[in-house]
Short mmCIF file of C-alpha atoms and ligand atoms in Angstrom, two decimals:
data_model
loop_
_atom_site.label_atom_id
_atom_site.label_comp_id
_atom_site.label_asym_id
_atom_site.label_seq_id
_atom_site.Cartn_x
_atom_site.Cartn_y
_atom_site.Cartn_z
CA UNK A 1 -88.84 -90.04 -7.36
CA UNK A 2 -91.75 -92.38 -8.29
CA UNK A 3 -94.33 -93.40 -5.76
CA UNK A 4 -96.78 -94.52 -7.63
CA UNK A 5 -95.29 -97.00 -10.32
CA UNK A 6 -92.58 -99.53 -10.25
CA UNK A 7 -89.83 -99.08 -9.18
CA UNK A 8 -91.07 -98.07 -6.49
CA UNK A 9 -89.15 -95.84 -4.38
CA UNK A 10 -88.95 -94.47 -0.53
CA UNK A 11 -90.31 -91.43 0.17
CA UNK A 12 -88.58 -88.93 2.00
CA UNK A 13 -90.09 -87.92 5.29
CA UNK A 14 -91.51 -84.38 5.44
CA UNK A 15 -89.83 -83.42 8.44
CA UNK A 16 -86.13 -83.68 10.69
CA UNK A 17 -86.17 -87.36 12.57
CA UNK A 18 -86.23 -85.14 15.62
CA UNK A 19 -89.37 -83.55 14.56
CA UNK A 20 -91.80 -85.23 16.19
CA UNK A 21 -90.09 -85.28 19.91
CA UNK A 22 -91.41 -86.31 22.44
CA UNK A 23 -94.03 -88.77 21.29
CA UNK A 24 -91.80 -90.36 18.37
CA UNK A 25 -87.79 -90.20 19.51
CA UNK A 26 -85.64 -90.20 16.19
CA UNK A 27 -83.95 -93.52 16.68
CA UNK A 28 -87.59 -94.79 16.74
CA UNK A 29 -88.68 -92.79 13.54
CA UNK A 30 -85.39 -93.12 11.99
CA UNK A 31 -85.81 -97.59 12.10
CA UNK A 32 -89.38 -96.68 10.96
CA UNK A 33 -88.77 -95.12 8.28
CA UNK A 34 -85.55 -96.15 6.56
CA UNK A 35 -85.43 -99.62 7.70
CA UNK A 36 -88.86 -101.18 8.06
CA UNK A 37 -90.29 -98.93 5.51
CA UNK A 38 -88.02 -99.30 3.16
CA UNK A 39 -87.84 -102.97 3.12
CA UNK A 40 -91.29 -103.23 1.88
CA UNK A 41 -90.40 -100.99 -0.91
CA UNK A 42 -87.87 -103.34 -1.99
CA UNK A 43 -89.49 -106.59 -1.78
CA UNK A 44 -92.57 -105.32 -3.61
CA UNK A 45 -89.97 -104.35 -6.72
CA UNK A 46 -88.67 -107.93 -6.15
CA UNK A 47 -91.93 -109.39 -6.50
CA UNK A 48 -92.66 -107.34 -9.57
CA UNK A 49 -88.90 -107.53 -11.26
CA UNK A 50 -89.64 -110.46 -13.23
CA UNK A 51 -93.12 -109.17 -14.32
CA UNK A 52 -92.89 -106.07 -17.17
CA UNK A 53 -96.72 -106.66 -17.58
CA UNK A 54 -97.04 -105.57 -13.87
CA UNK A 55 -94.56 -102.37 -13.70
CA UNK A 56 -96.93 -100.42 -15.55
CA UNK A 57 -99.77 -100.82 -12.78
CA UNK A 58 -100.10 -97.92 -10.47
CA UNK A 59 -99.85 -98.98 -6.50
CA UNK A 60 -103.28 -98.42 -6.27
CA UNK A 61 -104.09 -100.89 -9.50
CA UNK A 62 -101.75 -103.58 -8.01
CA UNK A 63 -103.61 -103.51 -4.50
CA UNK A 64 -106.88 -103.56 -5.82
CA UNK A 65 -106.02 -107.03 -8.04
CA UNK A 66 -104.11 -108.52 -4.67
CA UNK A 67 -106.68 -107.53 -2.05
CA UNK A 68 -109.64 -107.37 -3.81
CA UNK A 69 -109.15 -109.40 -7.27
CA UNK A 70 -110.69 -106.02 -9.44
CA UNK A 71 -109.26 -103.11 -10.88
CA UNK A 72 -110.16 -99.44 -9.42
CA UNK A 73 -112.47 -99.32 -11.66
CA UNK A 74 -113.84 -102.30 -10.08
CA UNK A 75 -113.18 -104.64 -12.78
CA UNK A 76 -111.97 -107.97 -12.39
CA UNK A 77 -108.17 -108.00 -12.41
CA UNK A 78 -107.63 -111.04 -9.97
CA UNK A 79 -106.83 -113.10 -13.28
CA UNK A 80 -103.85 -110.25 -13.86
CA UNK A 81 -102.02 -111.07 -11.13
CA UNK A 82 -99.45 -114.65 -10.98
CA UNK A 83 -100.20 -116.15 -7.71
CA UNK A 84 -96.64 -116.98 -7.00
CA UNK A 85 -96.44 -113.16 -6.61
CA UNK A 86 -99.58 -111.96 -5.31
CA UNK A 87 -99.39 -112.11 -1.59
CA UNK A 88 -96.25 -110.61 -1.69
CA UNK A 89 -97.72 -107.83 -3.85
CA UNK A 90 -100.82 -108.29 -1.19
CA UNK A 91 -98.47 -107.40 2.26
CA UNK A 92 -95.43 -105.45 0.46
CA UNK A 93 -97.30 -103.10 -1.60
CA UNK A 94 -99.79 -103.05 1.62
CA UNK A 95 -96.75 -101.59 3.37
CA UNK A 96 -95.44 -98.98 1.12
CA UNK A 97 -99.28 -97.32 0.63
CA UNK A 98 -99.61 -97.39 4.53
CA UNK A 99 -95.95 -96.15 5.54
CA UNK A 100 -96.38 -93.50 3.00
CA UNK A 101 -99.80 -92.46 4.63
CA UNK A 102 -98.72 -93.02 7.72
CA UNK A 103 -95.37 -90.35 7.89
CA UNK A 104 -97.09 -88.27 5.63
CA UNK A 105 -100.05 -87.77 8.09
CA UNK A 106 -98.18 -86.43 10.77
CA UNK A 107 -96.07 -83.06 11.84
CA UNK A 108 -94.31 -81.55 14.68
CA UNK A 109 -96.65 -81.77 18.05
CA UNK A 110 -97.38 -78.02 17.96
CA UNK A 111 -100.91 -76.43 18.09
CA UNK A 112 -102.75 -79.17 16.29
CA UNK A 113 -106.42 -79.14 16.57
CA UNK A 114 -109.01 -80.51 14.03
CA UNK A 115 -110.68 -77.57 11.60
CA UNK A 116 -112.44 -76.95 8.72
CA UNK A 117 -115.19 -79.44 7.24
CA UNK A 118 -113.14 -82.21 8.69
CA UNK A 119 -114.19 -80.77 12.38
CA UNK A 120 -117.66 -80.02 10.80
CA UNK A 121 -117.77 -84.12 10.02
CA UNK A 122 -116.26 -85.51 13.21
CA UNK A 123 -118.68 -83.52 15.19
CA UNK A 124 -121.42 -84.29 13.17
CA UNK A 125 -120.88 -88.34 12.23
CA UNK A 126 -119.16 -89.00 16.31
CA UNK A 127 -120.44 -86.42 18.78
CA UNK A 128 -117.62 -84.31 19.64
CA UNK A 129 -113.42 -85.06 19.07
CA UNK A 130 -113.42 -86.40 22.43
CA UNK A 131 -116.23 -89.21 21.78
CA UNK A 132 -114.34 -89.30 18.25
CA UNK A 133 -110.74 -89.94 19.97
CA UNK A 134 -112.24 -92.34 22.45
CA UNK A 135 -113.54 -94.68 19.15
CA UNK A 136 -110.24 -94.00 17.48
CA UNK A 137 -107.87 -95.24 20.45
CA UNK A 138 -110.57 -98.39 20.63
CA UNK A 139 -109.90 -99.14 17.09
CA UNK A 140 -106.02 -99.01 17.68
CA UNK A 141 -106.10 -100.79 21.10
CA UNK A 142 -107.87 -103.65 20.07
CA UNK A 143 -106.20 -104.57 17.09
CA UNK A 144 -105.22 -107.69 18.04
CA UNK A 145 -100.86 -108.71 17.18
CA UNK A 146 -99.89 -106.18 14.32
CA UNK A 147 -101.83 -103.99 12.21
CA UNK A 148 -103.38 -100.39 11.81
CA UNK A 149 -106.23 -98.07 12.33
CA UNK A 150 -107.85 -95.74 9.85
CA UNK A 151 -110.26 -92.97 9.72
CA UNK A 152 -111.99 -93.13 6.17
CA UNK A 153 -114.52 -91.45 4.34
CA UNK A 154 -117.03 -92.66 2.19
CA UNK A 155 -118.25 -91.33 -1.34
CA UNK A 156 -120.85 -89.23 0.87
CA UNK A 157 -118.06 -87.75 3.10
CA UNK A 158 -119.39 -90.19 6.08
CA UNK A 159 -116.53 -90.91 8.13
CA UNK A 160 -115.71 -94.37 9.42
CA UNK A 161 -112.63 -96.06 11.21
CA UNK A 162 -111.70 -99.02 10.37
CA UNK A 163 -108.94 -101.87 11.79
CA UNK A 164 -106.82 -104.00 9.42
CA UNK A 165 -104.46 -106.67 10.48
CA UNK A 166 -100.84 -107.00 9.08
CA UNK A 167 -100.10 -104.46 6.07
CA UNK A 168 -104.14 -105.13 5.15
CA UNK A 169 -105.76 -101.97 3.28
CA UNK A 170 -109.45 -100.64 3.00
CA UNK A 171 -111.44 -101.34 -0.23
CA UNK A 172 -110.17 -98.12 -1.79
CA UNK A 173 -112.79 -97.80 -4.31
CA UNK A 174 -115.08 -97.68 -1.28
CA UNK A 175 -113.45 -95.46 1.09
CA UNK A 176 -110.71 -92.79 0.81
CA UNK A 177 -108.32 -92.57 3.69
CA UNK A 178 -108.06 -89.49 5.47
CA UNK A 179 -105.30 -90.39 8.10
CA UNK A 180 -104.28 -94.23 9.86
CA UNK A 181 -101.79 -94.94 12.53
CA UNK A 182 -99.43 -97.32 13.00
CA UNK A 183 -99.71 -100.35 15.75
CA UNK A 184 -97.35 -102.70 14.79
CA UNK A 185 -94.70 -103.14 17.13
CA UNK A 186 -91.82 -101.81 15.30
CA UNK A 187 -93.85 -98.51 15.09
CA UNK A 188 -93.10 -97.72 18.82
CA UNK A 189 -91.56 -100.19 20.25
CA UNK A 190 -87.76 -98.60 20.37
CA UNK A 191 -89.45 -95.89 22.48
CA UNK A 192 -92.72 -97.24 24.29
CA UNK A 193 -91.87 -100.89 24.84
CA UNK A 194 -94.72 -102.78 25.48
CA UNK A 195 -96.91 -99.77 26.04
CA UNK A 196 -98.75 -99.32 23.19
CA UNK A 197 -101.90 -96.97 24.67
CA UNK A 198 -99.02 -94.02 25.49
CA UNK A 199 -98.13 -94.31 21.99
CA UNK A 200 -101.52 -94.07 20.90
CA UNK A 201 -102.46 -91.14 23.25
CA UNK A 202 -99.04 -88.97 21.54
CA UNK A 203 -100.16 -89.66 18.49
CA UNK A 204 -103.02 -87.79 18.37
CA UNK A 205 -101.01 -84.75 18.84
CA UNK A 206 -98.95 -85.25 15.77
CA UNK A 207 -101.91 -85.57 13.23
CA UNK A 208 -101.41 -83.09 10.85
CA UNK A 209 -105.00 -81.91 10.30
CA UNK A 210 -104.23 -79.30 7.34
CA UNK A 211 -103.27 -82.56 5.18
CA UNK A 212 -106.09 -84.45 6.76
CA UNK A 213 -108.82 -81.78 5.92
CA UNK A 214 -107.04 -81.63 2.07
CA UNK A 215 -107.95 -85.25 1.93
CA UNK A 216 -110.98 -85.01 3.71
CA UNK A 217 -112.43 -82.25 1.02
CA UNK A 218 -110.26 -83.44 -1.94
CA UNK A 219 -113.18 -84.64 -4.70
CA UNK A 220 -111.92 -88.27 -5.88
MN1 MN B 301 -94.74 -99.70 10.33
#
């Protein structure tokens, strides 16, 4: 399995499709996951097929030239990239960083409850995890048509959320992700219908915050 290079590949959810009942069904995970995920998977190995130049680049390289025109290293790598490829490269490799974030980021809704110098930051930079949910389910509200909301840190371990439209990332050289939920349609829709604010509200009981606070402490 290979995540982080071409060909890129799916990566297997961490749990059962029936894991995270009630507040993701598994008909509404299982379309998620295998269908909508996996579709951007493929199309961003279409876009790259033709270029061998390009299948060396890690995701993380080929985002930063799409979005951004640098390299990590911030660089300029916006001449590296052929523009008859790069928005696809732009929204499809876009969708296979966020989906992977985005299943990876959550577990069974069991006893979750923010810890460790995660809590210690949420409190500190936000108030308290209510005033911290409140400006979370504002970010993902308000995200106008399709897109996502993050909750980043900075080089300083600041925290910040963050909206994107469409498969849109963060300037990862910036800001390191911590966890980000899904508000596009097909993210709920199966289950929820139009009602995207109960989907929001049972999400926050699936965030797996042992993975968050590994990010949140992890040294880049
Ligand atoms: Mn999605």
């Amino acid at each position: 399995m290979n995540t982080e290079a071409y060909p890129f590949t799916v990566k297997p959810l961490p749990y059962e499709y029936d894991a995270l009942i009630p507040v993701l069904d598994a008909q509404t995970l299982c379309y998620h996951h295998d269908k909508h995920y996996r579709t951007y998977v493929e199309n961003l190995n279409k876009a790259l097929s033709g270029y061998p130049e390009l299948q060396t680049r890690t995701l993380k390289e080929l985002l930063a030239m799409a979005s951004f025109g640098t390299m990590p290293a911030g660089e300029p790598g916006a001449d590296l990239l052929p523009e008859d490829v790069r928005i696809s490269i732009h929204n499809n490799g876009g969708g296979v960083y966020n989906h992977a974030l985005y299943f990876d980021s959550m577990r069974c809704p069991v006893g979750q409850r923010p810890w460790g110098k995660l809590q210690e930051a949420i409190i500190g930079d936000y108030g308290s995890y209510a005033d911290w949910k409140a400006m979370m389910t504002e970010a993902a509200m308000s995200q106008f048509g399709s897109g996502w909301a993050w909750l980043l840190k900075d080089k300083s371990g600041k925290l910040t959320i963050r909206k994107t439209p469409n498969q849109d990332i963060p300037d990862l050289e910036t800001y390191t992700p911590i966890f980000l939920i899904d508000v596009w349609e097909h993210a709920y829709y199966l289950q929820y219908k139009n009602r995207r604010i109960d989907y929001v509200n049972g999400w926050f009981s699936l965030i797996d915050w042992k993975k968050a606070e590994e990010r949140y402490i992890a040294q880049e």
